[in-house]
Short mmCIF file of C-alpha atoms in Angstrom, two decimals:
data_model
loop_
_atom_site.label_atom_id
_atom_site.label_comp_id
_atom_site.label_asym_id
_atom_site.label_seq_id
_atom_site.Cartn_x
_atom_site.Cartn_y
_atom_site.Cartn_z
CA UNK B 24 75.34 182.72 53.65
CA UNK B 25 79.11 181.34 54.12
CA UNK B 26 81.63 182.55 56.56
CA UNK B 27 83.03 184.73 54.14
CA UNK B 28 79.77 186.45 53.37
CA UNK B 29 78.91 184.57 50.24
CA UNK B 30 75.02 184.24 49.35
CA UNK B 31 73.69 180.90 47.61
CA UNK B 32 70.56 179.15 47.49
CA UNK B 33 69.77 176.32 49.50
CA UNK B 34 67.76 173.06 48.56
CA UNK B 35 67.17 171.67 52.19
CA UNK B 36 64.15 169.35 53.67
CA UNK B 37 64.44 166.91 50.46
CA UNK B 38 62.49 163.86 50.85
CA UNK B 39 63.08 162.87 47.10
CA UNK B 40 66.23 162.83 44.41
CA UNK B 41 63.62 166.08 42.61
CA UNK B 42 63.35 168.12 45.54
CA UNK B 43 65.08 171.16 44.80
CA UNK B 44 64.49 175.05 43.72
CA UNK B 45 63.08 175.27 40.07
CA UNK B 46 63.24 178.11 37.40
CA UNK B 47 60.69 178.21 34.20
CA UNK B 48 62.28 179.46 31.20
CA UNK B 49 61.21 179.44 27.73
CA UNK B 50 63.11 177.61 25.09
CA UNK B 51 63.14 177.96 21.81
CA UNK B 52 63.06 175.53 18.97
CA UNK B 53 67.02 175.21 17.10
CA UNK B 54 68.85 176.96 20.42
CA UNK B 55 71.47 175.76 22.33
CA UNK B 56 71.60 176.18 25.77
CA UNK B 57 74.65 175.72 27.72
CA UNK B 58 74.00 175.59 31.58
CA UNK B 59 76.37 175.99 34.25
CA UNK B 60 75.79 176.35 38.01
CA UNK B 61 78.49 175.83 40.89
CA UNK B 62 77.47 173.05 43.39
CA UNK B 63 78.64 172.05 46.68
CA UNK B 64 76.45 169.54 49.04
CA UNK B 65 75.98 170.01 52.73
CA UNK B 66 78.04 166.74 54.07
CA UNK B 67 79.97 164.04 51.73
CA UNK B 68 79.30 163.64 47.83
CA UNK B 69 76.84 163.17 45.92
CA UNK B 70 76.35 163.55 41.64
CA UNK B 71 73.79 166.33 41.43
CA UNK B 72 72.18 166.72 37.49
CA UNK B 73 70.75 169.49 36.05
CA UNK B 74 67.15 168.40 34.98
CA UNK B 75 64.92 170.08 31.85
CA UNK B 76 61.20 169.31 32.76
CA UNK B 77 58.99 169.85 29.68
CA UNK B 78 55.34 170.55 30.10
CA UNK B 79 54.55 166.97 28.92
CA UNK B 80 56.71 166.19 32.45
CA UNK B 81 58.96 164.35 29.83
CA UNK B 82 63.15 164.51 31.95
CA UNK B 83 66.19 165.93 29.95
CA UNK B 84 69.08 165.40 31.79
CA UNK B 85 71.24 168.47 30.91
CA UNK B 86 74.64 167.31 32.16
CA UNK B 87 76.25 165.90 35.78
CA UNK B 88 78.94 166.72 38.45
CA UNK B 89 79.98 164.73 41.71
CA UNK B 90 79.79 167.63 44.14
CA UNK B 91 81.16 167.49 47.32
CA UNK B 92 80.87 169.26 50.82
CA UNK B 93 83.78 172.04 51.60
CA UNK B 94 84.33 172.46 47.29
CA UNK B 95 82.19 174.56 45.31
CA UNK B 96 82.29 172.24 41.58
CA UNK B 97 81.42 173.27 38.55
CA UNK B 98 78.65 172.02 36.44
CA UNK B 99 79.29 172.61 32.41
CA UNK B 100 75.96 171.08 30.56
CA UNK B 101 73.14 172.31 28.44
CA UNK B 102 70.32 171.37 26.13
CA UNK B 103 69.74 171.52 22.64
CA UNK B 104 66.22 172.40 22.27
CA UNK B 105 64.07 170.36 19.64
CA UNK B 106 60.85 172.31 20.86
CA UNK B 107 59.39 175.76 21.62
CA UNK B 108 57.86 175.63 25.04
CA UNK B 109 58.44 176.78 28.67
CA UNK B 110 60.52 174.18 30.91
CA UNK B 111 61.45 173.93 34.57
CA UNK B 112 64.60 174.03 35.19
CA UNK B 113 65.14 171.21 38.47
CA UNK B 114 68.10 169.88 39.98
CA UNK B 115 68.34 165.92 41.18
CA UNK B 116 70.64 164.26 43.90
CA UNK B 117 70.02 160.57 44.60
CA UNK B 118 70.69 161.21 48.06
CA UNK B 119 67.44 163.20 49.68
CA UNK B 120 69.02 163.80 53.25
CA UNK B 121 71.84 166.37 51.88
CA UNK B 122 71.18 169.71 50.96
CA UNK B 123 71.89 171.07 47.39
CA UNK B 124 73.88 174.49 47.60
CA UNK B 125 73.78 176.03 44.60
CA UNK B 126 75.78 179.32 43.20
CA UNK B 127 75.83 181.70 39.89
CA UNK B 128 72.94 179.48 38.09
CA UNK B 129 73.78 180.34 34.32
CA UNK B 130 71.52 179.52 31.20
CA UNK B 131 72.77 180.92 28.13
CA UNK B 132 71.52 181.12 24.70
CA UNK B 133 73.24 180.70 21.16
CA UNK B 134 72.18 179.69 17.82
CA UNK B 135 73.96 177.05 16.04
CA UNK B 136 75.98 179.47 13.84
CA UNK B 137 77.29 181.38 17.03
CA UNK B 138 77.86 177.59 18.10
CA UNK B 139 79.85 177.03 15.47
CA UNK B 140 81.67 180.29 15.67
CA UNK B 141 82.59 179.69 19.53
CA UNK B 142 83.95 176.36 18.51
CA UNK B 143 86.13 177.57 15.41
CA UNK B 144 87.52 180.49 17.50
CA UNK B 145 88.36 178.12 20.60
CA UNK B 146 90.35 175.64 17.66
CA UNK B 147 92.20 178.45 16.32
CA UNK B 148 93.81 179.14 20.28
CA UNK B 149 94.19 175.87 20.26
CA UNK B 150 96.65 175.38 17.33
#
């Protein structure tokens, strides 16, 4: 818990870039996924990655972010799933001695057309 009373989850006792907390979720074939957690690490910087791990143990990296201690950052990936199948959802930092503070984990679901609709909408405010 922070100073100010805020709750996140804590990745601490890492030995290897993997070591993390996990979530399985199922994923369906055609979907997009769009995944976005806030980060912060427990001293300096380091680039933590959002990692899909299929049940083959095949690694999808789902996007990036340099996170740094004393700044909650924003990681915007996702996935677009070529399978149906359950996944773990894992969370790499080359750096095993920091903890990985993590905050509003989001995985969200939307078909190509809604894709496609999001997109189109977002040009329109654009122009």
């Amino acid at each position: 818990m922070s100073k100010e009373g805020n709750r996140f989850i804590v990745a601490n006792n890492r030995t290897q870039p993997l070591d993390s907390f996990s979530q399985k979720v199922q994923l369906k074939n055609g979907t997009l996924y769009t995944c976005s957690p806030w980060f912060q690490v427990s001293e300096g910087s380091d680039t933590v990655s959002v990692m899909f791990k299929t049940n083959g143990s095949e690694m999808v990296r789902g996007g990036q972010v340099i996170a740094k201690h004393g700044c909650w950052t924003l990681l915007k990936g996702g996935i677009v799933a070529t399978f149906s199948s359950p996944v773990e959802i894992l969370f790499k930092s080359k750096n095993s001695t920091v903890e990985i503070w993590a905050d509003n984990i989001s995985l969200q679901p939307f078909s190509k057309k809604q894709w496609r609709s999001l997109q189109d909408a977002s040009i329109e405010r654009v122009s």
